[in-house]
Short mmCIF file of C-alpha atoms in Angstrom, two decimals:
data_model
loop_
_atom_site.label_atom_id
_atom_site.label_comp_id
_atom_site.label_asym_id
_atom_site.label_seq_id
_atom_site.Cartn_x
_atom_site.Cartn_y
_atom_site.Cartn_z
CA MET A 9 49.12 59.91 -3.05
CA ASN A 10 49.22 56.55 -4.77
CA ASP A 11 45.54 55.80 -4.87
CA TYR A 12 43.46 56.77 -7.84
CA GLN A 13 40.52 58.96 -6.97
CA HIS A 14 38.94 59.66 -10.34
CA ILE A 15 39.11 57.29 -13.28
CA LEU A 16 37.87 58.26 -16.74
CA LEU A 17 36.93 55.48 -19.15
CA ALA A 18 37.00 56.40 -22.82
CA VAL A 19 34.05 54.39 -24.01
CA ASP A 20 34.30 52.14 -26.99
CA TYR A 21 31.21 50.46 -28.38
CA SER A 22 33.12 47.81 -30.25
CA GLU A 23 32.23 44.21 -29.69
CA HIS A 24 34.87 44.08 -26.96
CA GLY A 25 33.88 47.35 -25.33
CA ASP A 26 32.13 45.64 -22.43
CA TYR A 27 35.31 43.86 -21.49
CA VAL A 28 37.13 47.18 -21.11
CA ALA A 29 34.20 48.67 -19.20
CA VAL A 30 34.10 45.82 -16.72
CA LYS A 31 37.85 46.09 -16.13
CA ALA A 32 37.53 49.83 -15.55
CA ARG A 33 34.71 49.32 -13.07
CA SER A 34 36.75 46.68 -11.27
CA LEU A 35 39.78 48.98 -11.03
CA ALA A 36 37.66 51.86 -9.74
CA ASN A 37 36.23 49.54 -7.10
CA LYS A 38 39.70 48.46 -5.97
CA TYR A 39 40.61 52.10 -5.38
CA GLN A 40 37.15 53.19 -4.30
CA ALA A 41 37.59 55.81 -7.01
CA LYS A 42 34.96 57.82 -8.81
CA LEU A 43 34.35 56.45 -12.30
CA SER A 44 33.42 58.71 -15.20
CA ILE A 45 32.78 57.69 -18.79
CA ILE A 46 33.25 59.67 -21.97
CA HIS A 47 32.29 59.01 -25.54
CA VAL A 48 33.48 61.38 -28.23
CA LEU A 49 31.52 61.68 -31.44
CA ASP A 50 34.13 62.45 -34.03
CA ASN A 51 32.12 62.42 -37.19
CA ILE A 52 28.75 62.97 -38.69
CA PRO A 53 27.88 60.26 -41.17
CA MET A 54 28.39 61.77 -44.63
CA PRO A 55 27.29 59.71 -47.61
CA ASP A 56 29.67 59.71 -50.58
CA THR A 57 28.22 60.32 -54.00
CA SER A 58 29.89 60.50 -57.36
CA TYR A 59 29.88 64.28 -56.91
CA GLY A 60 31.82 64.01 -53.67
CA THR A 61 30.90 63.91 -50.03
CA VAL A 62 27.48 65.25 -49.19
CA ILE A 63 26.97 66.79 -45.81
CA PRO A 64 23.50 65.78 -44.70
CA LEU A 65 21.36 68.74 -43.78
CA ASN A 66 18.60 66.63 -42.40
CA LYS A 67 18.47 67.82 -38.82
CA ASP A 68 16.23 64.99 -37.78
CA SER A 69 18.75 62.32 -38.67
CA SER A 70 21.54 64.10 -36.74
CA TYR A 71 19.19 64.43 -33.82
CA ASP A 72 18.34 60.73 -34.04
CA LEU A 73 22.02 59.87 -34.08
CA LEU A 74 22.67 61.97 -31.02
CA GLU A 75 19.74 60.43 -29.19
CA ALA A 76 20.96 56.95 -30.07
CA GLU A 77 24.45 57.75 -28.79
CA LYS A 78 23.03 59.22 -25.62
CA ALA A 79 20.94 56.13 -25.03
CA LYS A 80 23.98 53.87 -25.42
CA LEU A 81 25.99 55.97 -23.00
CA MET A 82 23.17 56.03 -20.47
CA GLN A 83 22.80 52.26 -20.71
CA LEU A 84 26.51 51.73 -20.12
CA GLY A 85 26.49 54.30 -17.32
CA ASP A 86 23.67 52.45 -15.60
CA GLN A 87 25.42 49.13 -16.07
CA LEU A 88 28.64 50.50 -14.51
CA HIS A 89 26.84 52.48 -11.80
CA VAL A 90 28.28 55.75 -13.03
CA ASP A 91 26.67 58.85 -11.57
CA PRO A 92 24.67 60.60 -14.34
CA ALA A 93 26.75 63.75 -13.75
CA ASN A 94 29.86 61.80 -14.73
CA ARG A 95 28.70 60.66 -18.16
CA TRP A 96 30.16 62.74 -20.97
CA LEU A 97 28.98 62.76 -24.55
CA VAL A 98 31.12 65.19 -26.52
CA TRP A 99 31.64 66.19 -30.14
CA GLY A 100 35.18 66.69 -31.34
CA VAL A 101 38.57 65.12 -31.83
CA PRO A 102 38.63 62.15 -29.43
CA LYS A 103 42.09 62.56 -27.93
CA GLN A 104 41.66 66.30 -27.48
CA GLU A 105 38.28 65.97 -25.84
CA ILE A 106 39.36 63.12 -23.58
CA ILE A 107 42.34 65.12 -22.37
CA ARG A 108 40.25 68.27 -21.97
CA ILE A 109 37.62 66.54 -19.83
CA ALA A 110 40.31 64.67 -17.87
CA GLY A 111 41.94 67.98 -16.98
CA GLN A 112 38.69 69.75 -16.22
CA GLU A 113 37.45 66.95 -13.97
CA GLN A 114 40.79 66.30 -12.25
CA VAL A 115 41.00 62.75 -13.49
CA ASP A 116 44.09 60.84 -12.36
CA LEU A 117 43.75 57.80 -14.62
CA ILE A 118 42.42 57.51 -18.16
CA ILE A 119 41.47 54.04 -19.40
CA VAL A 120 41.31 53.33 -23.12
CA GLY A 121 40.74 50.13 -25.03
CA SER A 122 43.68 49.30 -27.23
CA HIS A 123 42.83 47.32 -30.29
CA GLY A 124 43.07 47.58 -34.00
CA ARG A 125 44.06 50.68 -35.85
CA HIS A 126 41.55 52.95 -34.19
CA GLY A 127 42.51 52.16 -30.62
CA LEU A 128 46.19 52.43 -31.27
CA ALA A 129 45.80 55.62 -33.25
CA LEU A 130 43.95 57.17 -30.35
CA LEU A 131 46.64 56.23 -27.88
CA LEU A 132 49.60 56.81 -30.08
CA GLY A 133 48.83 59.15 -32.90
CA SER A 134 52.10 60.64 -33.78
CA THR A 135 54.34 60.83 -30.74
CA ALA A 136 53.70 64.53 -30.50
CA ASN A 137 49.96 64.19 -30.80
CA SER A 138 48.81 61.36 -28.61
CA ILE A 139 46.89 60.90 -25.42
CA LEU A 140 50.06 59.60 -23.84
CA HIS A 141 51.95 62.70 -24.78
CA TYR A 142 49.42 65.23 -23.58
CA ALA A 143 47.71 63.53 -20.69
CA LEU A 144 48.72 65.01 -17.37
CA CYS A 145 47.69 61.83 -15.61
CA ASP A 146 48.29 58.09 -15.88
CA VAL A 147 46.95 56.23 -18.89
CA MET A 148 45.99 52.58 -19.02
CA ALA A 149 45.57 50.68 -22.26
CA ILE A 150 43.36 47.63 -21.99
CA ARG A 151 44.55 45.18 -24.58
CA LEU A 152 41.93 43.64 -26.77
CA LEU A 153 43.08 40.80 -28.92
CA GLY A 154 41.72 40.07 -32.31
CA GLY A 155 41.09 43.77 -32.89
CA MET B 8 38.96 37.30 -15.38
CA ASN B 9 39.24 40.96 -14.51
CA ASP B 10 41.83 40.79 -11.79
CA TYR B 11 45.49 41.17 -12.59
CA GLN B 12 47.57 38.27 -11.43
CA HIS B 13 51.04 39.19 -12.60
CA ILE B 14 52.26 42.75 -12.98
CA LEU B 15 55.60 43.59 -14.56
CA LEU B 16 57.21 46.92 -13.71
CA ALA B 17 59.74 48.21 -16.23
CA VAL B 18 62.19 49.80 -13.86
CA ASP B 19 63.43 53.29 -14.39
CA TYR B 20 66.19 54.68 -12.22
CA SER B 21 65.40 58.28 -13.01
CA GLU B 22 64.86 60.67 -10.16
CA HIS B 23 61.13 59.89 -10.31
CA GLY B 24 61.57 56.13 -10.59
CA ASP B 25 60.58 55.51 -6.99
CA TYR B 26 57.24 57.17 -7.56
CA VAL B 27 56.43 54.70 -10.34
CA ALA B 28 57.69 51.78 -8.25
CA VAL B 29 55.50 52.69 -5.29
CA LYS B 30 52.44 53.03 -7.54
CA ALA B 31 53.16 49.62 -9.08
CA ARG B 32 53.51 48.01 -5.65
CA SER B 33 50.27 49.63 -4.56
CA LEU B 34 48.42 48.35 -7.64
CA ALA B 35 49.81 44.84 -7.16
CA ASN B 36 48.61 44.92 -3.56
CA LYS B 37 45.12 45.96 -4.60
CA TYR B 38 44.89 42.94 -6.87
CA GLN B 39 46.98 40.65 -4.68
CA ALA B 40 49.00 40.13 -7.84
CA LYS B 41 52.55 38.89 -8.21
CA LEU B 42 54.92 41.78 -8.93
CA SER B 43 57.99 41.34 -11.13
CA ILE B 44 60.53 43.98 -12.07
CA ILE B 45 62.67 44.24 -15.16
CA HIS B 46 65.52 46.51 -16.08
CA VAL B 47 66.94 46.35 -19.58
CA LEU B 48 70.50 47.41 -20.20
CA ASP B 49 70.43 48.80 -23.68
CA ASN B 50 73.93 50.05 -24.10
CA ILE B 51 77.49 49.57 -23.05
CA PRO B 52 79.18 52.89 -22.41
CA MET B 53 81.39 53.52 -25.43
CA PRO B 54 83.69 56.50 -25.29
CA ASP B 55 83.89 58.56 -28.47
CA THR B 56 87.31 59.52 -29.76
CA SER B 57 88.29 61.51 -32.81
CA TYR B 58 88.80 58.14 -34.54
CA GLY B 59 85.20 57.12 -33.85
CA THR B 60 83.48 55.11 -31.16
CA VAL B 61 85.75 52.81 -29.21
CA ILE B 62 84.26 49.65 -27.82
CA PRO B 63 85.86 49.17 -24.43
CA LEU B 64 87.51 45.83 -24.08
CA ASN B 65 88.15 46.26 -20.43
CA LYS B 66 86.19 43.35 -19.01
CA ASP B 67 86.52 44.62 -15.50
CA SER B 68 84.64 47.83 -16.21
CA SER B 69 81.78 45.99 -17.94
CA TYR B 70 81.66 43.61 -15.04
CA ASP B 71 81.59 46.50 -12.59
CA LEU B 72 78.73 48.10 -14.52
CA LEU B 73 76.76 44.87 -14.44
CA GLU B 74 77.36 44.45 -10.74
CA ALA B 75 76.25 48.00 -10.08
CA GLU B 76 73.06 47.47 -12.09
CA LYS B 77 72.40 44.22 -10.28
CA ALA B 78 72.84 45.91 -6.93
CA LYS B 79 70.36 48.64 -7.86
CA LEU B 80 67.78 46.09 -9.02
CA MET B 81 68.24 44.00 -5.88
CA GLN B 82 67.80 47.08 -3.71
CA LEU B 83 64.58 48.05 -5.48
CA GLY B 84 63.41 44.44 -5.38
CA ASP B 85 63.93 44.33 -1.62
CA GLN B 86 62.20 47.66 -1.19
CA LEU B 87 59.16 46.45 -3.17
CA HIS B 88 59.17 42.96 -1.66
CA VAL B 89 59.66 41.33 -5.05
CA ASP B 90 60.61 37.68 -4.94
CA PRO B 91 64.26 37.33 -6.10
CA ALA B 92 63.08 34.95 -8.83
CA ASN B 93 60.99 37.77 -10.29
CA ARG B 94 63.77 40.32 -10.75
CA TRP B 95 64.99 40.52 -14.32
CA LEU B 96 68.17 42.19 -15.49
CA VAL B 97 68.42 41.79 -19.24
CA TRP B 98 70.60 43.11 -22.06
CA GLY B 99 68.91 44.16 -25.25
CA VAL B 100 66.41 46.49 -26.84
CA PRO B 101 64.13 47.59 -23.97
CA LYS B 102 60.74 47.25 -25.61
CA GLN B 103 61.61 43.88 -27.15
CA GLU B 104 62.94 42.46 -23.91
CA ILE B 105 60.05 43.77 -21.83
CA ILE B 106 57.56 42.18 -24.20
CA ARG B 107 59.53 38.95 -24.37
CA ILE B 108 59.70 38.56 -20.59
CA ALA B 109 56.05 39.60 -20.25
CA GLY B 110 55.02 36.84 -22.64
CA GLN B 111 57.32 34.23 -21.11
CA GLU B 112 56.15 34.98 -17.58
CA GLN B 113 52.44 35.31 -18.45
CA VAL B 114 52.28 38.91 -17.30
CA ASP B 115 48.87 40.53 -17.64
CA LEU B 116 49.85 44.13 -16.95
CA ILE B 117 53.04 46.01 -17.84
CA ILE B 118 53.72 49.27 -15.98
CA VAL B 119 56.06 51.83 -17.48
CA GLY B 120 56.98 55.32 -16.37
CA SER B 121 56.04 57.88 -18.97
CA HIS B 122 58.19 60.96 -18.96
CA GLY B 123 60.44 62.85 -21.25
CA ARG B 124 61.61 61.57 -24.57
CA HIS B 125 62.93 58.26 -23.31
CA GLY B 126 59.75 57.16 -21.60
CA LEU B 127 57.54 58.16 -24.47
CA ALA B 128 59.84 56.58 -27.02
CA LEU B 129 59.68 53.31 -25.12
CA LEU B 130 55.92 53.35 -25.02
CA LEU B 131 55.28 54.76 -28.41
CA GLY B 132 58.20 54.26 -30.72
CA SER B 133 56.70 54.30 -34.11
CA THR B 134 53.16 53.00 -34.03
CA ALA B 135 54.33 49.73 -35.53
CA ASN B 136 57.19 49.31 -33.10
CA SER B 137 55.98 50.12 -29.63
CA ILE B 138 55.22 48.30 -26.43
CA LEU B 139 51.58 49.21 -26.92
CA HIS B 140 51.51 47.67 -30.35
CA TYR B 141 53.17 44.40 -29.47
CA ALA B 142 52.17 43.78 -25.89
CA LEU B 143 49.65 41.00 -25.57
CA CYS B 144 48.54 42.35 -22.22
CA ASP B 145 47.41 45.63 -20.71
CA VAL B 146 49.89 48.48 -20.43
CA MET B 147 49.84 51.26 -17.88
CA ALA B 148 51.80 54.47 -18.30
CA ILE B 149 52.52 56.26 -15.05
CA ARG B 150 52.77 59.92 -15.85
CA LEU B 151 55.73 61.77 -14.49
CA LEU B 152 55.62 65.48 -14.83
CA GLY B 153 58.63 67.63 -15.39
CA GLY B 154 60.36 64.80 -17.23
#
Protein backbone atom coordinates (compact mmCIF):
# COMPACT_ATOMS: atom_id res chain seq x y z
CA MET A 1 0.00 0.00 0.00
CA ASN A 2 1.73 3.15 -1.18
CA ASP A 3 -1.06 5.61 -0.65
CA TYR A 4 -1.37 7.50 2.58
CA GLN A 5 -4.70 7.06 4.27
CA HIS A 6 -4.32 9.09 7.45
CA ILE A 7 -2.10 12.13 7.76
CA LEU A 8 -1.45 13.84 11.09
CA LEU A 9 -0.33 17.47 11.05
CA ALA A 10 1.51 18.65 14.15
CA VAL A 11 0.17 22.16 14.35
CA ASP A 12 2.46 25.09 14.75
CA TYR A 13 1.04 28.55 15.35
CA SER A 14 4.18 30.35 14.28
CA GLU A 15 3.91 33.02 11.66
CA HIS A 16 4.62 30.37 9.03
CA GLY A 17 2.24 27.80 10.44
CA ASP A 18 -0.38 28.41 7.77
CA TYR A 19 2.09 27.54 5.06
CA VAL A 20 2.66 24.11 6.61
CA ALA A 21 -1.08 23.62 7.13
CA VAL A 22 -1.89 24.39 3.51
CA LYS A 23 0.79 21.98 2.31
CA ALA A 24 -0.57 19.26 4.58
CA ARG A 25 -4.10 19.82 3.30
CA SER A 26 -2.85 19.69 -0.28
CA LEU A 27 -0.99 16.41 0.34
CA ALA A 28 -4.02 14.85 2.02
CA ASN A 29 -6.12 15.86 -0.98
CA LYS A 30 -3.67 14.26 -3.41
CA TYR A 31 -4.02 10.97 -1.55
CA GLN A 32 -7.66 11.44 -0.60
CA ALA A 33 -6.40 10.77 2.91
CA LYS A 34 -8.00 11.64 6.20
CA LEU A 35 -6.32 14.67 7.78
CA SER A 36 -6.00 15.04 11.54
CA ILE A 37 -4.38 17.89 13.43
CA ILE A 38 -2.71 17.87 16.82
CA HIS A 39 -1.43 20.63 19.03
CA VAL A 40 0.49 19.74 22.16
CA LEU A 41 0.55 22.16 25.05
CA ASP A 42 3.90 21.59 26.64
CA ASN A 43 3.98 24.24 29.28
CA ILE A 44 1.92 26.35 31.57
CA PRO A 45 3.12 29.93 31.61
CA MET A 46 5.08 30.36 34.85
CA PRO A 47 6.23 33.86 35.73
CA ASP A 48 9.76 34.14 37.11
CA THR A 49 10.29 36.18 40.22
CA SER A 50 13.43 36.90 42.17
CA TYR A 51 12.36 34.06 44.47
CA GLY A 52 12.26 31.60 41.58
CA THR A 53 9.58 30.31 39.30
CA VAL A 54 6.05 30.72 40.56
CA ILE A 55 3.48 28.21 39.48
CA PRO A 56 0.28 30.13 38.96
CA LEU A 57 -2.59 28.72 40.94
CA ASN A 58 -5.14 30.90 39.29
CA LYS A 59 -7.43 28.34 37.72
CA ASP A 60 -9.21 30.92 35.67
CA SER A 61 -6.11 31.94 33.76
CA SER A 62 -5.25 28.29 32.95
CA TYR A 63 -8.81 27.80 31.82
CA ASP A 64 -8.59 30.91 29.65
CA LEU A 65 -5.39 29.63 28.11
CA LEU A 66 -6.95 26.29 27.32
CA GLU A 67 -10.00 27.95 25.81
CA ALA A 68 -7.79 30.18 23.68
CA GLU A 69 -5.80 27.18 22.44
CA LYS A 70 -8.98 25.29 21.69
CA ALA A 71 -10.34 28.21 19.72
CA LYS A 72 -7.17 28.41 17.62
CA LEU A 73 -7.28 24.69 16.89
CA MET A 74 -10.95 24.83 15.97
CA GLN A 75 -10.32 27.75 13.65
CA LEU A 76 -7.50 25.92 11.89
CA GLY A 77 -9.58 22.73 11.77
CA ASP A 78 -12.41 24.60 10.09
CA GLN A 79 -10.02 26.24 7.66
CA LEU A 80 -8.52 22.84 6.69
CA HIS A 81 -11.88 21.03 6.71
CA VAL A 82 -10.74 18.64 9.40
CA ASP A 83 -13.50 16.59 10.99
CA PRO A 84 -14.01 17.80 14.59
CA ALA A 85 -13.31 14.25 15.80
CA ASN A 86 -9.83 14.49 14.30
CA ARG A 87 -8.68 17.61 16.14
CA TRP A 88 -6.42 16.83 19.07
CA LEU A 89 -5.46 19.24 21.83
CA VAL A 90 -3.17 17.45 24.26
CA TRP A 91 -1.01 18.31 27.25
CA GLY A 92 2.41 16.75 27.47
CA VAL A 93 5.77 16.34 25.82
CA PRO A 94 5.17 17.16 22.14
CA LYS A 95 7.09 14.33 20.49
CA GLN A 96 5.70 11.74 22.87
CA GLU A 97 2.13 12.87 22.43
CA ILE A 98 2.41 13.16 18.66
CA ILE A 99 3.75 9.63 18.43
CA ARG A 100 1.17 8.31 20.88
CA ILE A 101 -1.76 9.79 18.95
CA ALA A 102 -0.22 8.71 15.62
CA GLY A 103 -0.08 5.13 16.86
CA GLN A 104 -3.52 5.19 18.43
CA GLU A 105 -5.14 6.64 15.32
CA GLN A 106 -3.21 4.50 12.82
CA VAL A 107 -1.61 7.48 11.16
CA ASP A 108 0.71 6.64 8.27
CA LEU A 109 2.30 10.07 7.78
CA ILE A 110 3.18 12.74 10.33
CA ILE A 111 3.82 16.26 9.02
CA VAL A 112 5.84 18.71 11.09
CA GLY A 113 7.08 22.19 10.33
CA SER A 114 10.84 22.36 10.46
CA HIS A 115 12.21 25.71 11.40
CA GLY A 116 14.35 27.28 14.01
CA ARG A 117 15.49 25.56 17.13
CA HIS A 118 12.06 24.43 18.24
CA GLY A 119 11.10 22.69 15.03
CA LEU A 120 14.39 20.94 14.68
CA ALA A 121 14.46 19.93 18.32
CA LEU A 122 11.06 18.34 17.91
CA LEU A 123 12.13 16.36 14.89
CA LEU A 124 15.60 15.54 15.98
CA GLY A 125 15.99 15.74 19.70
CA SER A 126 18.82 13.47 20.45
CA THR A 127 18.96 10.65 17.94
CA ALA A 128 17.52 8.30 20.50
CA ASN A 129 14.71 10.61 21.45
CA SER A 130 13.19 12.06 18.33
CA ILE A 131 10.00 11.75 16.37
CA LEU A 132 12.02 10.22 13.57
CA HIS A 133 13.40 7.58 15.84
CA TYR A 134 10.16 6.52 17.44
CA ALA A 135 7.57 7.12 14.77
CA LEU A 136 6.29 3.90 13.28
CA CYS A 137 5.18 5.75 10.18
CA ASP A 138 6.62 8.16 7.63
CA VAL A 139 7.54 11.66 8.74
CA MET A 140 7.61 14.75 6.57
CA ALA A 141 9.41 17.92 7.56
CA ILE A 142 8.12 21.03 5.86
CA ARG A 143 11.00 23.43 5.61
CA LEU A 144 10.37 26.95 6.72
CA LEU A 145 13.07 29.41 5.90
CA GLY A 146 13.94 32.33 8.06
CA GLY A 147 12.95 30.38 11.16
CA MET B 1 3.17 27.13 -4.54
CA ASN B 2 2.15 24.01 -2.69
CA ASP B 3 2.84 21.42 -5.33
CA TYR B 4 6.17 19.68 -5.50
CA GLN B 5 7.86 20.03 -8.83
CA HIS B 6 11.12 18.20 -8.33
CA ILE B 7 11.57 15.29 -5.95
CA LEU B 8 14.96 13.79 -5.18
CA LEU B 9 15.11 10.22 -3.89
CA ALA B 10 18.25 9.30 -1.98
CA VAL B 11 18.63 5.74 -3.13
CA ASP B 12 19.19 2.95 -0.70
CA TYR B 13 19.97 -0.53 -1.94
CA SER B 14 18.98 -2.22 1.28
CA GLU B 15 16.50 -5.04 1.15
CA HIS B 16 13.71 -2.50 1.70
CA GLY B 17 15.02 0.02 -0.82
CA ASP B 18 12.40 -0.86 -3.42
CA TYR B 19 9.63 -0.01 -1.00
CA VAL B 20 10.99 3.53 -0.60
CA ALA B 21 11.52 3.85 -4.36
CA VAL B 22 7.94 2.86 -5.15
CA LYS B 23 6.59 5.33 -2.59
CA ALA B 24 8.74 8.10 -4.09
CA ARG B 25 7.52 7.30 -7.60
CA SER B 26 3.94 7.30 -6.36
CA LEU B 27 4.36 10.69 -4.68
CA ALA B 28 5.99 12.17 -7.78
CA ASN B 29 3.06 10.91 -9.84
CA LYS B 30 0.55 12.51 -7.49
CA TYR B 31 2.22 15.87 -7.98
CA GLN B 32 3.24 15.27 -11.59
CA ALA B 33 6.70 16.19 -10.35
CA LYS B 34 10.05 15.41 -11.90
CA LEU B 35 11.76 12.55 -10.05
CA SER B 36 15.54 12.38 -9.68
CA ILE B 37 17.56 9.72 -7.91
CA ILE B 38 20.91 10.00 -6.21
CA HIS B 39 23.24 7.42 -4.78
CA VAL B 40 26.32 8.58 -2.90
CA LEU B 41 29.33 6.32 -2.70
CA ASP B 42 30.85 7.15 0.62
CA ASN B 43 33.66 4.70 0.84
CA ILE B 44 36.10 2.67 -1.15
CA PRO B 45 36.43 -0.83 0.26
CA MET B 46 39.72 -0.87 2.14
CA PRO B 47 40.89 -4.20 3.49
CA ASP B 48 42.32 -4.12 6.99
CA THR B 49 45.60 -5.90 7.62
CA SER B 50 47.62 -6.24 10.79
CA TYR B 51 49.68 -3.29 9.50
CA GLY B 52 46.59 -1.08 9.29
CA THR B 53 44.17 -0.16 6.55
CA VAL B 54 45.46 -0.72 3.05
CA ILE B 55 44.17 1.54 0.33
CA PRO B 56 43.75 -0.66 -2.71
CA LEU B 57 45.62 0.63 -5.69
CA ASN B 58 44.09 -1.84 -8.03
CA LYS B 59 42.35 0.46 -10.46
CA ASP B 60 40.46 -2.36 -12.05
CA SER B 61 38.62 -3.26 -8.86
CA SER B 62 37.61 0.36 -8.20
CA TYR B 63 36.46 0.61 -11.77
CA ASP B 64 34.47 -2.60 -11.41
CA LEU B 65 32.84 -1.26 -8.25
CA LEU B 66 31.87 1.96 -10.00
CA GLU B 67 30.47 0.07 -12.95
CA ALA B 68 28.44 -2.15 -10.66
CA GLU B 69 27.04 0.87 -8.81
CA LYS B 70 26.22 2.54 -12.10
CA ALA B 71 24.42 -0.54 -13.32
CA LYS B 72 22.31 -0.68 -10.15
CA LEU B 73 21.38 2.99 -10.43
CA MET B 74 20.50 2.62 -14.11
CA GLN B 75 18.32 -0.39 -13.35
CA LEU B 76 16.44 1.49 -10.63
CA GLY B 77 16.20 4.55 -12.87
CA ASP B 78 14.63 2.46 -15.62
CA GLN B 79 12.28 0.83 -13.15
CA LEU B 80 11.12 4.22 -11.85
CA HIS B 81 11.06 5.88 -15.27
CA VAL B 82 13.63 8.47 -14.24
CA ASP B 83 15.13 10.45 -17.08
CA PRO B 84 18.80 9.40 -17.50
CA ALA B 85 19.82 13.04 -16.98
CA ASN B 86 18.30 12.89 -13.51
CA ARG B 87 20.27 9.93 -12.18
CA TRP B 88 23.14 10.97 -9.95
CA LEU B 89 26.00 8.76 -8.86
CA VAL B 90 28.31 10.80 -6.67
CA TRP B 91 31.33 10.19 -4.44
CA GLY B 92 31.45 11.94 -1.11
CA VAL B 93 29.76 12.42 2.23
CA PRO B 94 26.12 11.37 1.66
CA LYS B 95 24.31 14.19 3.42
CA GLN B 96 26.57 16.85 1.91
CA GLU B 97 26.22 15.52 -1.60
CA ILE B 98 22.46 15.04 -1.33
CA ILE B 99 22.04 18.63 -0.17
CA ARG B 100 24.44 19.93 -2.80
CA ILE B 101 22.62 18.22 -5.66
CA ALA B 102 19.24 19.19 -4.21
CA GLY B 103 20.28 22.85 -4.23
CA GLN B 104 21.88 22.70 -7.66
CA GLU B 105 18.87 21.01 -9.22
CA GLN B 106 16.24 23.11 -7.42
CA VAL B 107 14.73 20.13 -5.67
CA ASP B 108 11.78 20.93 -3.43
CA LEU B 109 11.44 17.58 -1.67
CA ILE B 110 14.11 15.08 -0.62
CA ILE B 111 12.97 11.54 0.18
CA VAL B 112 15.15 9.31 2.33
CA GLY B 113 14.56 5.86 3.75
CA SER B 114 14.64 5.88 7.51
CA HIS B 115 15.73 2.64 9.05
CA GLY B 116 18.40 1.33 11.30
CA ARG B 117 21.42 3.29 12.35
CA HIS B 118 22.51 4.27 8.88
CA GLY B 119 19.23 5.80 7.81
CA LEU B 120 18.76 7.69 11.02
CA ALA B 121 22.35 8.89 11.05
CA LEU B 122 21.90 10.28 7.55
CA LEU B 123 18.77 12.14 8.51
CA LEU B 124 19.77 13.20 11.94
CA GLY B 125 23.50 13.21 12.38
CA SER B 126 24.10 15.67 15.09
CA THR B 127 21.45 18.35 15.08
CA ALA B 128 23.90 20.76 13.53
CA ASN B 129 25.01 18.36 10.85
CA SER B 130 21.99 16.68 9.38
CA ILE B 131 20.03 16.71 6.17
CA LEU B 132 17.14 18.20 8.10
CA HIS B 133 19.25 21.04 9.37
CA TYR B 134 20.83 22.00 6.08
CA ALA B 135 18.22 21.14 3.51
CA LEU B 136 16.59 24.21 2.04
CA CYS B 137 13.59 22.15 1.01
CA ASP B 138 11.16 19.69 2.54
CA VAL B 139 12.42 16.30 3.66
CA MET B 140 10.41 13.11 3.87
CA ALA B 141 11.55 10.09 5.84
CA ILE B 142 10.01 6.84 4.69
CA ARG B 143 9.86 4.57 7.68
CA LEU B 144 11.15 1.09 7.25
CA LEU B 145 10.44 -1.26 10.06
CA GLY B 146 12.75 -4.02 11.11
CA GLY B 147 15.75 -2.02 9.96
